[in-house]
CSV table of C-alpha atoms and ligand atoms in Angstrom, one decimal:
chain,number,residue,atom,x,y,z
A,1,UNK,CA,139.1,26.5,93.2
A,2,UNK,CA,136.8,28.2,90.8
A,3,UNK,CA,136.3,31.9,89.0
A,4,UNK,CA,133.1,33.3,88.8
A,5,UNK,CA,132.8,36.7,86.6
A,6,UNK,CA,132.6,38.7,89.7
A,7,UNK,CA,136.0,37.9,91.2
A,8,UNK,CA,138.1,37.9,87.4
A,9,UNK,CA,137.1,41.5,87.4
A,10,UNK,CA,138.7,42.1,91.2
A,11,UNK,CA,141.8,40.7,90.7
A,12,UNK,CA,141.5,42.6,87.0
A,13,UNK,CA,141.3,45.2,88.8
A,14,UNK,CA,143.5,45.1,91.7
A,15,UNK,CA,146.5,44.3,89.7
A,16,UNK,CA,145.6,46.4,87.3
A,17,UNK,CA,143.9,49.1,87.6
A,18,UNK,CA,141.6,51.2,86.7
A,19,UNK,CA,141.3,50.9,82.6
A,20,UNK,CA,138.9,53.8,82.0
A,21,UNK,CA,138.3,52.9,79.2
A,22,UNK,CA,136.4,53.5,76.1
A,23,UNK,CA,140.6,55.5,74.1
A,24,UNK,CA,139.2,59.1,72.9
A,25,UNK,CA,140.3,62.7,72.8
A,26,UNK,CA,138.1,64.2,74.7
A,27,UNK,CA,140.0,67.6,74.0
A,28,UNK,CA,139.5,67.8,70.2
A,29,UNK,CA,136.0,67.8,70.3
A,30,UNK,CA,135.6,69.7,72.9
A,31,UNK,CA,137.8,71.9,70.6
A,32,UNK,CA,136.3,71.2,67.9
A,33,UNK,CA,132.5,71.3,69.2
A,34,UNK,CA,132.0,66.6,67.5
A,35,UNK,CA,130.6,64.7,69.3
A,36,UNK,CA,133.0,62.3,70.4
A,37,UNK,CA,130.6,59.2,71.1
A,38,UNK,CA,131.1,59.2,66.9
A,39,UNK,CA,134.9,58.8,67.1
A,40,UNK,CA,134.2,56.0,69.5
A,41,UNK,CA,131.7,54.6,67.1
A,42,UNK,CA,134.6,54.7,64.0
A,43,UNK,CA,136.9,53.0,66.4
A,44,UNK,CA,134.9,50.5,67.2
A,45,UNK,CA,134.6,49.6,63.3
A,46,UNK,CA,138.5,50.6,62.7
A,47,UNK,CA,139.6,48.4,65.8
A,48,UNK,CA,138.5,45.2,63.7
A,49,UNK,CA,141.0,42.5,63.1
A,50,UNK,CA,143.9,45.4,63.9
A,51,UNK,CA,145.8,46.3,66.7
A,52,UNK,CA,144.4,49.3,68.6
A,53,UNK,CA,148.6,51.3,67.3
A,54,UNK,CA,147.8,51.1,63.9
A,55,UNK,CA,144.0,52.8,64.8
A,56,UNK,CA,145.0,55.3,66.2
A,57,UNK,CA,146.7,55.9,63.1
A,58,UNK,CA,143.6,56.6,61.3
A,59,UNK,CA,142.3,59.0,64.3
A,60,UNK,CA,145.2,61.0,64.1
A,61,UNK,CA,144.7,61.8,60.3
A,62,UNK,CA,141.2,61.8,60.7
A,63,UNK,CA,141.2,64.6,63.4
A,64,UNK,CA,144.1,66.1,61.4
A,65,UNK,CA,142.1,66.8,58.8
A,66,UNK,CA,138.4,67.9,60.9
A,67,UNK,CA,136.5,64.3,59.8
A,68,UNK,CA,135.7,62.9,63.2
A,69,UNK,CA,132.3,63.7,62.9
A,70,UNK,CA,129.0,62.2,61.1
A,71,UNK,CA,129.1,64.3,58.5
A,72,UNK,CA,132.0,64.7,57.5
A,73,UNK,CA,132.3,61.0,56.6
A,74,UNK,CA,129.0,61.2,55.0
A,75,UNK,CA,130.7,64.1,52.9
A,76,UNK,CA,134.3,63.1,52.2
A,77,UNK,CA,135.4,61.1,48.4
A,78,UNK,CA,135.3,57.3,49.6
A,79,UNK,CA,139.1,57.4,48.6
A,80,UNK,CA,140.5,60.4,50.3
A,81,UNK,CA,138.8,59.1,53.6
A,82,UNK,CA,140.7,55.2,52.4
A,83,UNK,CA,143.9,56.9,52.0
A,84,UNK,CA,143.0,58.6,55.7
A,85,UNK,CA,142.3,54.7,57.6
A,86,UNK,CA,145.0,52.7,56.0
A,87,UNK,CA,146.8,52.2,58.3
A,88,UNK,CA,144.5,50.3,60.2
A,89,UNK,CA,144.3,47.8,57.2
A,90,UNK,CA,141.6,46.6,55.4
A,91,UNK,CA,140.7,50.1,54.0
A,92,UNK,CA,138.6,48.7,51.0
A,93,UNK,CA,136.5,47.6,53.3
A,94,UNK,CA,136.3,49.3,56.5
A,95,UNK,CA,136.0,52.3,54.6
A,96,UNK,CA,132.3,51.1,52.9
A,97,UNK,CA,131.7,50.3,56.6
A,98,UNK,CA,132.7,53.5,58.3
A,99,UNK,CA,130.1,54.8,55.0
A,100,UNK,CA,127.2,53.4,55.5
A,101,UNK,CA,126.7,54.0,59.2
A,102,UNK,CA,127.2,57.8,59.0
A,103,UNK,CA,125.2,57.5,56.0
A,104,UNK,CA,122.5,55.7,58.2
A,105,UNK,CA,122.4,58.0,60.8
A,106,UNK,CA,122.7,60.9,59.0
A,107,UNK,CA,119.6,60.8,56.7
A,108,UNK,CA,117.1,58.0,60.0
A,109,UNK,CA,118.3,59.9,62.4
A,110,UNK,CA,119.4,63.3,61.2
A,111,UNK,CA,123.0,63.4,62.3
A,112,UNK,CA,121.4,63.1,65.4
A,113,UNK,CA,123.3,60.2,67.9
A,114,UNK,CA,121.1,61.9,71.2
A,115,UNK,CA,118.4,60.0,68.6
A,116,UNK,CA,119.9,57.6,67.5
A,117,UNK,CA,121.0,56.1,71.3
A,118,UNK,CA,117.0,56.7,72.6
A,119,UNK,CA,116.2,54.3,71.8
A,120,UNK,CA,115.6,50.0,73.5
A,121,UNK,CA,118.9,48.4,74.0
A,122,UNK,CA,117.6,45.2,71.2
A,123,UNK,CA,115.7,47.6,68.8
A,124,UNK,CA,119.5,49.7,68.1
A,125,UNK,CA,121.1,46.4,67.9
A,126,UNK,CA,119.2,45.1,65.7
A,127,UNK,CA,119.5,48.2,64.0
A,128,UNK,CA,123.3,48.1,63.9
A,129,UNK,CA,123.4,44.3,63.1
A,130,UNK,CA,121.0,45.0,59.6
A,131,UNK,CA,124.5,47.0,58.6
A,132,UNK,CA,126.9,46.3,56.4
A,133,UNK,CA,131.1,44.4,58.1
A,134,UNK,CA,128.6,44.9,62.0
A,135,UNK,CA,129.4,41.5,63.8
A,136,UNK,CA,127.9,41.4,67.4
A,137,UNK,CA,131.3,43.5,69.1
A,138,UNK,CA,131.2,45.7,67.2
A,139,UNK,CA,127.7,46.7,68.1
A,140,UNK,CA,128.0,46.5,71.4
A,141,UNK,CA,131.3,47.8,71.7
A,142,UNK,CA,129.5,51.1,69.7
A,143,UNK,CA,126.3,50.1,72.7
A,144,UNK,CA,128.2,50.3,75.9
A,145,UNK,CA,131.1,53.0,75.0
A,146,UNK,CA,129.7,55.2,72.4
A,147,UNK,CA,125.7,54.8,73.9
A,148,UNK,CA,126.5,54.0,77.5
A,149,UNK,CA,123.5,51.8,77.1
A,150,UNK,CA,124.2,48.0,79.4
A,151,UNK,CA,125.8,45.5,77.5
A,152,UNK,CA,128.7,42.9,77.3
A,153,UNK,CA,131.0,43.0,75.2
A,154,UNK,CA,132.7,39.9,74.3
A,155,UNK,CA,135.1,39.3,71.9
A,156,UNK,CA,138.3,36.5,70.8
A,157,UNK,CA,140.0,37.5,74.3
A,158,UNK,CA,137.4,36.7,76.3
A,159,UNK,CA,136.5,33.1,73.8
A,160,UNK,CA,139.7,32.1,75.5
A,161,UNK,CA,139.9,33.1,79.1
A,162,UNK,CA,136.7,31.5,79.4
A,163,UNK,CA,138.0,28.9,77.7
A,164,UNK,CA,142.0,28.1,80.1
A,165,UNK,CA,140.5,29.1,83.1
A,166,UNK,CA,137.7,27.4,82.8
A,167,UNK,CA,134.4,30.2,83.0
A,168,UNK,CA,131.6,27.5,83.6
A,169,UNK,CA,130.2,28.2,81.1
A,170,UNK,CA,127.5,26.1,78.7
A,171,UNK,CA,128.3,26.5,74.5
A,172,UNK,CA,131.2,28.9,73.7
A,173,UNK,CA,128.9,31.0,71.6
A,174,UNK,CA,129.3,34.9,71.3
A,175,UNK,CA,125.6,35.4,72.8
A,176,UNK,CA,125.7,31.9,75.9
A,177,UNK,CA,129.8,34.3,77.4
A,178,UNK,CA,127.3,37.7,76.6
A,179,UNK,CA,124.6,36.4,78.7
A,180,UNK,CA,126.6,34.3,81.6
A,181,UNK,CA,128.2,37.1,82.3
A,182,UNK,CA,125.3,39.2,81.5
A,183,UNK,CA,122.9,37.8,83.9
A,184,UNK,CA,126.5,37.2,87.1
A,185,UNK,CA,127.9,40.3,86.8
A,186,UNK,CA,124.4,42.5,87.3
A,187,UNK,CA,123.6,40.4,91.0
A,188,UNK,CA,123.2,43.3,93.2
A,189,UNK,CA,124.1,46.7,90.6
A,190,UNK,CA,122.3,50.0,89.6
A,191,UNK,CA,121.9,50.2,86.1
A,192,UNK,CA,125.2,52.7,86.0
A,193,UNK,CA,127.3,50.4,87.8
A,194,UNK,CA,126.2,48.3,85.7
A,195,UNK,CA,127.1,49.7,82.1
A,196,UNK,CA,130.6,50.8,84.1
A,197,UNK,CA,131.8,47.7,85.5
A,198,UNK,CA,130.8,46.4,82.2
A,199,UNK,CA,133.2,48.3,80.4
A,200,UNK,CA,136.3,47.4,82.7
A,201,UNK,CA,135.6,44.8,82.6
A,202,UNK,CA,136.0,44.3,79.2
A,203,UNK,CA,139.5,46.6,79.6
A,204,UNK,CA,140.8,44.2,81.9
A,205,UNK,CA,139.5,41.6,79.9
A,206,UNK,CA,142.4,43.2,76.6
A,207,UNK,CA,144.8,44.4,79.4
A,208,UNK,CA,145.0,39.7,80.4
A,209,UNK,CA,145.7,38.6,77.6
A,210,UNK,CA,148.0,41.3,75.6
A,211,UNK,CA,150.5,41.4,79.1
A,212,UNK,CA,149.6,37.3,79.7
A,213,UNK,CA,147.0,35.1,78.5
A,214,UNK,CA,148.0,35.9,75.6
A,215,UNK,CA,148.4,32.7,71.9
A,216,UNK,CA,150.8,31.1,74.2
A,217,UNK,CA,151.1,32.5,77.9
A,218,UNK,CA,152.5,34.1,80.3
A,219,UNK,CA,151.4,32.4,83.1
A,220,UNK,CA,154.6,33.2,86.1
A,221,UNK,CA,153.5,37.0,86.8
A,222,UNK,CA,150.0,35.8,85.9
A,223,UNK,CA,147.1,37.2,88.3
A,224,UNK,CA,145.4,34.2,88.2
A,225,UNK,CA,147.6,31.9,88.3
A,226,UNK,CA,146.2,30.7,91.6
A,227,UNK,CA,142.6,29.8,89.9
A,228,UNK,CA,143.2,28.6,87.1
A,229,UNK,CA,142.7,25.1,85.5
A,230,UNK,CA,145.5,25.9,82.0
A,231,UNK,CA,148.0,27.8,83.8
A,232,UNK,CA,151.9,26.4,82.2
A,233,UNK,CA,154.0,26.8,84.9
B,301,SF4,S1,147.4,31.9,84.7
B,301,SF4,FE1,148.7,31.3,82.4
B,301,SF4,S2,146.5,30.2,81.3
B,301,SF4,FE2,145.6,31.4,83.6
B,301,SF4,S3,144.5,32.8,82.9
B,301,SF4,FE3,146.8,33.2,83.2
B,301,SF4,S4,148.0,33.8,81.3
B,301,SF4,FE4,146.1,32.9,80.9
C-alpha cells in the first residue's frame, strides 16, 4: 500500500477525468484580441484566500469593462479596480498586487508577455517572487498555466493530501514537496508531457480536496481509500 505521484495522477485522472486547467475564457480573448495569459495571471492573484466562484465574479466585472489586459490595468484608477475585483475579497491588497504586476510587465517588458515569459524559468520565478504579494504558489501557477513552463504547483491541498495518505517526503516545506513531485513525475517524459501532467495533477488534487479530502474528510467514496492510511470509514 503506497502512493507515489505517478500513481496518484493515474488514480485521480481515472476517477475525475481530465480537468483542462486553467479555467479561462478563450472566446473573450478571440473577440477582443487580448492575451489569455494575463487573465490567468490575474486569476492567480485573485484566487488567493478565496473560492474560485468569487474570482469568477471579479473576472466577469473586468471582462464587462474590457479590462483584462496589462495596459487597461495599468491605466485604470485604483478605486475603480477595487470595485471591480471586490467579489474576490481582500480587494485593497489584491488591487495593489494587480497594479504592481501590470506596471512591471508594461514598463520592464514593454507590455509584452512574450518577452516576459521567454526567459529562463528560475529568472522569471525570482522576479515574480520579488513583486508585492506574489508567493511561491501564485508565482508557480503563473509560470505553469500562463507561461507553459515545467514547474509543479504546491498548495495547501497538496500538503494535506501528502500528509494524510501519506506520500513519502522528508519535510512538508513547499520546496521539498515541489522537488519530490517534479523528480518523480519527470522521469521518462518530454517537456511538453511534463507540463501537461503538472497542470493536470494540480487540478486533480484540488478536485480531490474539494470533493473528498476536505478538512473533515469524506473517505467512503474516495478513489484513494485503498491506499490511504488516514482514511476515516
Ligand atoms: S481516504 Fe480520506 S483521508 Fe485519505 S485521501 Fe481520501 S478523503 Fe483524504
